[in-house]
């Protein structure tokens, strides 16, 4: 960002790369664009050795990401179908759809069909259609519903259901555009033309906005932390949204992408970043296309680009796509992926605010967090702080899964009883089914039993119950599934998605899955507790540290012995 007497910039040094990473050092020394590796691997005929040779990189620099990311590692036929096997789709079909799709296409997940060599099935974990699962993507074409296999075979019409979005807070904030008709780009022109970083920080501070990506970190503190280190800086909007059961980021990116871009522009301005990046998971191809379209429109309208509103500010926003990895939503793993490396978690410190993307001070914020920023700047931080509960201000969008009578995304204020969300907004369960367990906050959240729904919807209350609000997805499980089945699905997710960077999680998730469902199950209780304790205490990131809490809460709700 070019600053003209404004408190928005750092130095003009070229971007550095993380000093400890050998491939980055190599790439910098020889001027090789290692960050283009994922783009090149995306080509259907891309062979890692050929990509390495074309870029002049060591073979290992390309083998790393190509074997790590599911999209590159999965075998592909000419007809490639990604089928969701995660919690909400599993709950929708009691797990049957994976077998049905595989049988219909003649290919078991992870293979190309032998019949005609053409079809391949890849099991993925969440496609953002949790409200109408089970779901699949054929190429980039979605379909969802109980007759998924018939849809894929052309025996039933393809369904691409649209999610219901409702505002149940006093005023719509992040859904202001979708349900409130409020136009985006209302706050930005004034801020760009005559605002200061200090003014914006004062409003965000007054709002007490906390990150919606799961960790609940204070947004103003994160932005201030990045400002403490010399630039150039960068802001990344995290649209990885891996939690099965959550789809609000997808809805925001698809239906109101300009609000996200405005929030991102304001964040860039405030921390003095000339570059913003929207990172979109590859399971959301439509969202990536909509955000790209919105960036072009915003550039054409003069909201982004050179000398915005005659302010001397140059601001560019680009879109980057993931390649199939849950842990790549963790901010340091995300940065590795953007640098063209394997999407594994980096040890912290240093935190991204100090040394993030290519060594630059970096702010990573969730899409829903950034989508709240324009409203706060337009209506005032105090107005936002007046919503919600003490200590947990504003609004949160809760996503309800397919098993509910009225699945959809509901913007609510923290503090209301969870029972209201489940029974009044969600309409209880569909088809007269009985709620057996409610998963809140995805695989790093926790489970509640039907008698625990009077708890307030808040981080603090859920934490006391060994759960977490996370990204506020809610997956309902009915009486058709046993606790063992739900536990098996959770461990399968954990084993498949562990990034493998640290052994307590890499080995622990495998042992956990085996002890839950493999040979020798259920296994001695003492061994199961030891696996959970080791993961919780010694894992490098919140994935390995939080999965044990989710397992323990599930075992409590279903009365499964030996997982305490
Ligand atoms: C395993 C793991 C996966 C995560 N996935 C996401 C994700 O998909 N989207 C997201 O915004 N944050 C995710 N996070 C949290 C990010 O690391 C980070 O805290 C967040 O993007 C910061 O934005 P916020 O402060 O606005 O919440 C994940 C964290 C972990 C440990
Ligand atoms: S806890 Fe799991 S996901 Fe996190 S760094 Fe370790 S292996 Fe990777
Ligand atoms: S689409 Fe299957 S869990 Fe989200």
XYZ file of C-alpha atoms and ligand atoms in Angstrom:
607
model
C 0.000 0.000 0.000
C 1.413 3.374 -0.919
C 0.968 5.702 2.012
C 0.959 9.432 1.540
C 1.371 10.871 4.983
C -1.088 8.242 6.294
C -0.568 5.793 9.105
C -0.934 2.763 6.881
C 2.394 1.435 5.703
C 5.644 -0.273 6.656
C 8.853 -0.670 4.630
C 9.273 -1.259 0.914
C 11.504 -4.301 1.353
C 10.729 -7.130 -1.056
C 8.863 -9.994 0.563
C 11.197 -12.337 2.466
C 10.629 -16.062 2.867
C 10.705 -18.097 6.023
C 14.378 -18.465 6.769
C 14.141 -22.023 8.086
C 12.507 -23.521 5.009
C 15.050 -25.068 2.626
C 12.806 -25.083 -0.468
C 11.914 -21.436 0.032
C 15.607 -20.609 0.397
C 16.322 -22.548 -2.786
C 13.510 -20.860 -4.662
C 14.612 -17.408 -3.537
C 18.224 -18.040 -4.480
C 17.396 -19.217 -7.966
C 14.325 -17.081 -8.436
C 12.027 -20.116 -8.802
C 8.342 -19.463 -8.146
C 7.735 -22.393 -5.797
C 4.346 -20.931 -4.879
C 3.098 -21.783 -8.383
C 3.579 -25.517 -7.733
C -0.059 -26.119 -6.616
C -1.381 -24.253 -9.657
C 0.731 -26.387 -11.972
C -0.240 -29.606 -10.193
C -3.878 -28.710 -10.756
C -3.440 -29.377 -14.472
C -5.025 -32.747 -15.197
C -1.898 -34.223 -16.814
C 0.566 -32.712 -14.342
C 3.276 -35.152 -13.327
C 5.300 -34.015 -10.286
C 8.676 -34.724 -11.910
C 7.704 -32.706 -15.002
C 6.488 -29.789 -12.858
C 9.757 -29.869 -10.876
C 11.769 -29.891 -14.069
C 9.735 -27.051 -15.599
C 10.257 -24.898 -12.528
C 13.868 -25.951 -11.991
C 13.071 -27.189 -8.487
C 14.249 -30.360 -6.724
C 11.791 -33.239 -7.254
C 11.066 -33.340 -3.509
C 9.770 -29.754 -3.591
C 6.949 -30.902 -5.870
C 6.534 -34.445 -4.526
C 5.798 -32.900 -1.104
C 2.588 -31.019 -1.980
C 1.558 -33.510 -4.660
C 1.498 -36.376 -2.159
C 0.121 -34.284 0.720
C -2.989 -32.651 -0.732
C -5.909 -34.977 -1.385
C -6.801 -33.307 -4.699
C -3.368 -34.089 -6.149
C -2.900 -37.491 -4.517
C -6.304 -39.005 -5.386
C -6.431 -41.090 -8.593
C -8.513 -39.414 -11.271
C -10.495 -40.893 -14.086
C -12.093 -38.847 -16.824
C -15.249 -38.716 -14.696
C -14.163 -37.642 -11.215
C -16.690 -37.550 -8.367
C -15.948 -36.220 -4.903
C -18.383 -37.681 -2.358
C -18.755 -36.324 1.159
C -18.332 -38.854 3.951
C -18.289 -36.349 6.813
C -20.582 -35.970 9.814
C -23.681 -34.265 8.362
C -23.803 -36.484 5.256
C -23.026 -39.545 7.361
C -25.927 -38.610 9.678
C -28.220 -38.020 6.671
C -27.842 -41.457 5.104
C -26.562 -43.448 8.088
C -23.391 -43.813 6.022
C -24.984 -45.767 3.146
C -24.460 -43.292 0.313
C -20.722 -43.884 -0.070
C -21.285 -47.539 -0.895
C -24.215 -46.704 -3.178
C -22.222 -44.152 -5.173
C -19.206 -46.449 -5.394
C -21.390 -49.300 -6.640
C -23.158 -47.039 -9.128
C -19.891 -45.771 -10.619
C -18.022 -49.060 -10.301
C -15.117 -47.532 -8.395
C -14.372 -47.779 -4.690
C -13.207 -44.484 -3.177
C -9.560 -43.854 -3.988
C -9.566 -45.837 -7.233
C -10.433 -45.484 -10.898
C -13.117 -47.880 -12.111
C -11.820 -51.029 -13.759
C -14.866 -51.452 -15.988
C -14.244 -48.577 -18.321
C -11.226 -46.934 -16.703
C -13.211 -43.729 -16.678
C -14.835 -43.035 -13.322
C -13.082 -42.243 -10.074
C -14.569 -41.660 -6.641
C -12.795 -39.596 -4.015
C -14.152 -39.510 -0.482
C -13.946 -35.945 0.797
C -14.978 -34.396 4.079
C -17.607 -31.684 3.625
C -18.696 -29.843 0.517
C -20.740 -27.156 2.294
C -24.063 -28.864 1.490
C -24.532 -30.118 5.052
C -28.121 -28.790 5.018
C -29.160 -31.184 2.268
C -26.686 -34.048 2.243
C -25.458 -36.486 1.299
C -23.586 -34.418 -1.257
C -21.169 -34.878 -4.140
C -19.265 -32.800 -6.687
C -18.842 -34.195 -10.163
C -16.007 -32.098 -11.477
C -17.213 -28.733 -10.237
C -20.905 -29.641 -10.526
C -22.661 -30.238 -7.179
C -25.543 -32.556 -6.442
C -27.142 -33.479 -3.159
C -29.972 -35.532 -1.711
C -30.946 -38.979 -0.524
C -30.983 -40.311 -4.103
C -27.416 -39.210 -4.779
C -26.385 -42.361 -6.643
C -29.448 -42.111 -8.908
C -28.683 -38.448 -9.592
C -25.143 -39.365 -10.615
C -26.425 -42.144 -12.861
C -28.952 -39.802 -14.501
C -31.898 -41.801 -13.131
C -33.110 -38.856 -11.031
C -32.951 -35.098 -11.684
C -29.840 -33.384 -10.341
C -30.460 -31.295 -7.220
C -28.368 -28.295 -6.206
C -30.394 -27.103 -3.192
C -30.065 -23.532 -1.973
C -29.602 -23.038 1.762
C -32.167 -21.186 3.806
C -30.679 -18.069 5.471
C -32.523 -16.315 8.288
C -31.714 -13.513 10.701
C -32.855 -14.212 14.280
C -30.717 -11.512 15.903
C -32.111 -8.036 16.592
C -30.444 -6.772 13.398
C -28.663 -8.599 10.586
C -24.909 -8.020 10.652
C -23.090 -10.527 8.454
C -26.341 -11.374 6.686
C -27.093 -7.647 6.245
C -26.773 -8.010 2.481
C -28.385 -11.424 2.086
C -31.522 -10.888 4.181
C -31.339 -7.170 5.042
C -30.814 -5.713 1.569
C -27.945 -3.549 2.866
C -25.534 -2.598 0.088
C -21.812 -3.312 0.555
C -19.056 -0.719 0.040
C -20.800 1.899 2.224
C -18.027 2.341 4.805
C -14.941 1.839 2.628
C -15.051 5.015 0.467
C -15.077 7.246 3.569
C -12.317 5.246 5.270
C -10.134 5.122 2.162
C -10.550 8.830 1.442
C -10.151 10.277 4.898
C -10.026 7.617 7.618
C -7.076 6.571 9.710
C -5.891 3.246 10.958
C -6.359 4.512 14.514
C -10.064 5.344 13.910
C -10.764 1.880 12.537
C -8.930 0.198 15.416
C -10.996 2.245 17.879
C -14.277 1.000 16.344
C -13.163 -2.619 16.074
C -11.877 -2.424 19.656
C -15.202 -0.970 20.879
C -17.109 -3.743 19.096
C -15.099 -6.413 20.948
C -15.287 -8.473 17.750
C -13.748 -11.920 18.188
C -12.666 -14.214 15.414
C -15.339 -16.611 14.139
C -12.852 -19.121 12.713
C -12.859 -21.147 15.931
C -10.219 -19.744 18.242
C -12.267 -16.661 19.219
C -9.228 -14.370 19.297
C -9.752 -10.596 19.628
C -9.689 -9.076 16.131
C -8.354 -5.706 17.265
C -5.469 -7.348 19.131
C -4.561 -9.387 16.073
C -4.504 -6.309 13.836
C -2.487 -4.337 16.404
C 0.011 -7.194 16.694
C 0.695 -7.111 12.936
C 1.153 -3.338 13.048
C 3.951 -3.792 15.579
C 6.196 -5.429 12.938
C 7.676 -3.662 9.912
C 5.986 -4.325 6.542
C 5.208 -5.113 3.854
C 2.189 -6.813 5.402
C -0.569 -8.987 4.002
C -4.080 -9.990 5.087
C -5.574 -13.390 4.286
C -9.303 -14.093 4.409
C -9.631 -17.689 5.534
C -12.356 -19.319 3.439
C -11.196 -22.870 4.059
C -14.236 -23.726 6.208
C -13.402 -27.369 6.772
C -15.733 -28.122 9.706
C -18.377 -30.597 8.551
C -21.669 -28.955 9.471
C -20.573 -25.349 8.740
C -21.390 -23.619 5.484
C -21.774 -19.941 6.386
C -18.489 -18.920 4.736
C -19.588 -20.604 1.544
C -22.910 -18.712 1.616
C -21.177 -15.393 2.298
C -18.639 -15.908 -0.489
C -21.284 -17.018 -2.974
C -24.138 -14.676 -2.138
C -22.489 -11.510 -0.787
C -18.812 -11.591 -1.780
C -18.549 -7.778 -1.911
C -19.181 -7.566 1.848
C -16.231 -9.882 2.455
C -14.057 -7.864 0.067
C -15.030 -4.630 1.820
C -14.111 -6.147 5.204
C -10.835 -7.376 3.751
C -10.085 -3.966 2.210
C -10.709 -2.283 5.580
C -8.444 -4.824 7.321
C -5.691 -4.226 4.736
C -6.007 -0.480 5.164
C -5.876 -0.720 8.944
C -2.725 -2.833 9.086
C -1.088 -1.141 6.083
C -1.203 -4.122 3.745
C -1.095 -3.589 -0.009
C -2.198 -7.156 -0.687
C -5.227 -9.137 0.417
C -5.763 -12.795 -0.409
C -9.024 -14.726 -0.229
C -8.187 -18.377 0.353
C -11.065 -20.599 -0.804
C -11.132 -24.364 -0.356
C -11.233 -26.369 -3.567
C -14.485 -28.007 -2.459
C -16.153 -24.589 -3.024
C -15.559 -23.968 -6.761
C -18.635 -21.776 -7.101
C -17.555 -19.589 -4.162
C -14.096 -19.114 -5.702
C -15.701 -18.053 -8.999
C -18.056 -15.602 -7.267
C -15.248 -13.997 -5.246
C -13.100 -13.690 -8.391
C -15.996 -12.043 -10.200
C -16.532 -9.646 -7.280
C -12.828 -8.696 -7.244
C -13.027 -7.778 -10.939
C -16.198 -5.753 -10.311
C -14.656 -3.964 -7.338
C -11.576 -3.102 -9.393
C -13.738 -1.800 -12.216
C -15.729 0.294 -9.730
C -12.560 1.787 -8.226
C -12.985 0.141 -4.793
C -9.716 -1.733 -5.309
C -6.633 -1.092 -7.421
C -4.423 1.956 -7.786
C -5.000 5.216 -5.916
C -8.362 4.181 -4.419
C -10.625 7.248 -4.097
C -7.640 9.499 -4.809
C -6.134 8.439 -1.499
C -2.780 7.260 -2.816
C -3.659 3.766 -1.583
C -2.875 0.872 -3.947
C -4.690 -2.258 -2.886
C -4.817 -5.586 -4.718
C -6.902 -8.593 -3.745
C -6.455 -12.018 -5.275
C -8.087 -15.404 -4.834
C -6.105 -18.563 -4.020
C -7.557 -22.075 -3.923
C -6.889 -24.939 -1.537
C -6.307 -28.497 -2.637
C -8.203 -30.708 -0.191
C -6.935 -30.668 3.382
C -8.870 -29.900 6.582
C -5.795 -28.816 8.515
C -4.934 -26.310 5.787
C -7.575 -24.120 7.454
C -5.214 -23.739 10.399
C -3.545 -20.432 9.740
C 0.094 -21.519 9.593
C -0.719 -24.590 7.485
C -2.691 -22.296 5.190
C 0.359 -20.054 4.795
C 2.536 -23.053 3.930
C 0.024 -24.050 1.250
C 0.063 -20.505 -0.175
C 3.859 -20.714 -0.358
C 3.640 -23.893 -2.432
C 4.691 -26.199 0.412
C 2.928 -29.117 2.104
C 0.011 -27.817 4.170
C 1.429 -28.769 7.551
C 1.254 -26.708 10.710
C 4.227 -24.514 11.621
C 5.461 -24.407 15.196
C 4.589 -21.097 16.875
C 6.102 -18.649 17.796
C 6.746 -16.865 15.557
C 3.071 -16.089 15.010
C 1.863 -15.003 11.563
C 1.502 -11.413 12.840
C 5.283 -11.345 13.142
C 6.405 -13.728 10.399
C 3.720 -15.137 8.154
C 3.405 -15.412 4.382
C 6.927 -15.416 2.898
C 8.148 -14.004 6.188
C 5.873 -10.968 6.049
C 3.722 -9.838 9.008
C 0.386 -11.473 8.190
C -3.143 -11.222 9.506
C -5.362 -14.251 8.961
C -9.056 -13.690 9.590
C -12.036 -15.905 8.995
C -14.526 -14.939 6.254
C -17.404 -14.459 8.734
C -15.206 -12.242 10.938
C -14.307 -10.000 8.005
C -17.921 -9.911 6.809
C -18.884 -8.280 10.148
C -16.349 -5.458 9.718
C -18.278 -3.253 7.220
C -21.368 -3.258 9.487
C -19.248 -2.278 12.496
C -17.662 0.622 10.622
C -21.025 1.701 9.245
C -23.062 1.458 12.468
C -20.348 1.829 15.105
C -18.453 -0.535 17.372
C -20.758 0.238 20.329
C -23.793 -0.864 18.311
C -22.132 -4.230 17.644
C -21.111 -4.553 21.299
C -24.759 -3.939 22.252
C -25.691 -7.230 20.601
C -25.035 -10.637 22.108
C -24.046 -11.540 25.614
C -21.597 -10.148 28.151
C -18.094 -11.045 27.016
C -19.390 -12.494 23.705
C -20.667 -9.621 21.643
C -22.308 -9.315 18.262
C -23.785 -12.143 16.277
C -22.854 -15.600 15.099
C -24.267 -17.595 12.210
C -25.323 -21.073 13.311
C -25.604 -23.700 10.562
C -28.081 -26.555 11.018
C -27.617 -29.895 9.281
C -29.931 -31.920 7.065
C -31.521 -33.914 9.915
C -33.282 -30.778 11.219
C -36.861 -29.993 10.251
C -35.725 -26.572 8.974
C -32.031 -26.833 8.143
C -30.307 -23.582 7.269
C -28.053 -20.766 8.419
C -29.417 -18.615 11.258
C -27.758 -15.414 12.409
C -28.283 -15.238 16.178
C -26.873 -13.424 19.198
C -24.666 -15.463 21.519
C -26.273 -16.284 24.852
C -29.636 -17.686 23.727
C -30.473 -21.241 24.835
C -29.317 -23.873 22.347
C -32.758 -25.462 22.692
C -34.286 -22.411 20.971
C -31.975 -22.893 18.014
C -32.727 -26.595 17.787
C -36.478 -26.559 18.422
C -37.784 -23.095 17.491
C -35.507 -22.207 14.549
C -34.552 -25.686 13.392
C -38.004 -27.164 14.020
C -36.589 -30.183 15.839
C -35.732 -33.212 13.728
C -37.388 -34.139 10.449
C -39.668 -37.117 9.833
C -40.512 -37.443 13.539
C -36.960 -38.597 14.327
C -35.555 -38.317 17.826
C -32.445 -36.300 18.591
C -29.832 -38.614 20.057
C -26.806 -36.251 20.012
C -25.939 -32.777 18.794
C -22.425 -32.088 17.531
C -21.525 -28.421 17.989
C -18.457 -26.754 16.470
C -17.258 -29.540 14.179
C -14.656 -32.203 14.917
C -12.784 -29.897 17.290
C -15.998 -28.970 19.121
C -18.059 -31.445 21.122
C -21.306 -33.340 21.584
C -24.341 -32.512 23.704
C -27.138 -34.828 24.727
C -30.828 -33.861 24.262
C -31.121 -33.031 27.969
C -28.261 -30.508 27.757
C -29.862 -28.130 25.276
C -30.777 -25.485 27.847
C -27.143 -24.400 27.849
C -26.581 -20.914 26.460
C -24.998 -20.732 23.042
C -21.674 -19.303 24.179
C -18.003 -20.231 24.149
C -17.841 -20.105 27.938
C -20.877 -22.323 28.594
C -19.883 -24.881 25.982
C -16.300 -25.006 27.259
C -17.627 -25.908 30.715
C -19.319 -28.900 29.081
C -16.169 -30.045 27.292
C -17.470 -28.701 23.970
C -16.684 -25.596 21.908
C -18.647 -23.204 19.728
C -15.996 -23.360 16.995
C -17.440 -22.172 13.681
C -20.969 -22.793 15.030
C -21.967 -25.748 12.875
C -24.601 -28.022 14.441
C -24.981 -31.591 13.234
C -27.946 -33.553 14.582
C -27.684 -37.337 14.967
C -30.899 -39.292 15.337
C -31.653 -42.683 16.841
C -30.735 -44.590 13.645
C -27.007 -44.307 14.370
C -25.285 -45.907 17.331
C -22.602 -44.180 19.387
C -20.043 -46.626 17.966
C -20.912 -45.588 14.422
C -20.643 -41.875 15.202
C -17.376 -42.459 17.037
C -16.026 -44.456 14.094
C -16.865 -41.592 11.727
C -15.135 -39.064 14.010
C -11.948 -41.137 14.306
C -11.924 -41.822 10.562
C -12.088 -38.072 9.974
C -9.288 -37.428 12.467
C -7.005 -40.087 10.987
C -7.587 -38.992 7.412
C -7.157 -35.291 8.106
C -4.263 -35.230 10.605
C -1.506 -33.323 8.800
C 1.079 -35.740 10.180
C 3.484 -33.076 11.373
C 3.641 -34.314 14.989
C 3.585 -37.906 16.193
C 1.081 -37.597 19.099
C -1.603 -36.715 16.557
C -0.331 -38.706 13.550
C -0.019 -41.925 15.583
C -2.775 -41.087 18.081
C -5.476 -40.659 15.445
C -4.512 -43.977 13.845
C -4.517 -45.779 17.191
C -7.790 -44.120 18.140
C -9.451 -45.287 14.932
C -8.127 -48.821 15.432
C -9.179 -48.961 19.077
C -12.649 -47.710 18.159
C -13.369 -49.895 15.180
C -10.374 -51.892 14.013
C -9.090 -55.302 15.013
C -9.115 -55.715 18.775
C -11.846 -53.101 19.393
C -12.874 -51.954 21.904
C -9.369 -52.356 23.388
C -8.339 -51.858 26.991
C -9.805 -48.699 28.519
C -6.455 -47.732 29.937
C -4.874 -47.706 26.481
C -7.678 -45.579 25.050
C -7.311 -43.015 27.839
C -3.564 -42.903 27.289
C -4.022 -42.186 23.577
C -6.442 -39.346 24.349
C -4.216 -37.888 27.090
C -1.101 -37.994 24.913
C -2.865 -36.312 22.003
C -4.427 -33.636 24.215
C -1.194 -32.811 26.013
C 1.519 -33.221 23.391
C 0.034 -32.331 19.989
C 1.426 -29.361 18.132
C -1.864 -27.708 17.173
C -5.490 -27.517 18.237
C -6.438 -30.405 15.921
C -4.644 -33.057 17.965
C -5.332 -31.234 21.203
C -9.105 -30.882 20.621
C -10.086 -34.219 19.022
C -9.788 -36.003 22.430
C -12.290 -33.582 23.993
C -14.729 -34.259 21.153
C -14.285 -38.035 21.611
C -14.790 -37.771 25.363
C -17.967 -35.699 25.029
C -19.330 -38.139 22.427
C -18.612 -41.072 24.752
C -20.343 -39.254 27.619
C -23.468 -38.530 25.553
C -23.734 -42.083 24.166
C -22.561 -43.777 27.365
C -19.605 -45.484 25.644
C -17.261 -47.011 28.162
C -13.506 -46.611 28.137
C -13.102 -43.238 26.453
C -12.934 -41.065 29.548
C -7.144 -27.819 12.449
C -7.633 -26.422 12.318
C -8.439 -26.078 11.244
C -8.892 -24.769 11.105
N -9.710 -24.481 10.048
C -10.156 -23.206 9.900
C -10.979 -22.869 8.791
O -11.337 -23.721 7.975
N -11.390 -21.581 8.672
C -11.003 -20.608 9.586
O -11.349 -19.444 9.423
N -10.228 -20.913 10.629
C -9.791 -22.169 10.807
N -8.978 -22.471 11.853
C -8.572 -21.367 12.753
C -7.416 -20.593 12.125
O -6.194 -21.195 12.523
C -7.383 -19.132 12.590
O -7.469 -19.088 14.001
C -8.530 -18.300 12.002
O -8.574 -18.383 10.597
C -8.311 -16.851 12.400
O -9.387 -16.061 12.013
P -10.327 -15.372 13.098
O -9.443 -14.717 14.123
O -11.100 -14.373 12.314
O -11.171 -16.449 13.685
C -8.525 -23.780 12.047
C -7.725 -24.132 13.136
C -7.305 -25.432 13.273
C -6.455 -25.781 14.454
S -1.765 -31.907 15.989
Fe -2.214 -33.103 14.115
S -2.887 -31.584 12.667
Fe -1.807 -30.469 14.303
S 0.347 -30.363 13.686
Fe 0.152 -32.256 14.836
S -0.257 -33.814 13.233
Fe -0.692 -31.824 12.323
S -21.503 -31.540 2.862
Fe -21.231 -33.423 3.898
S -20.800 -32.818 5.954
Fe -20.942 -30.914 4.882
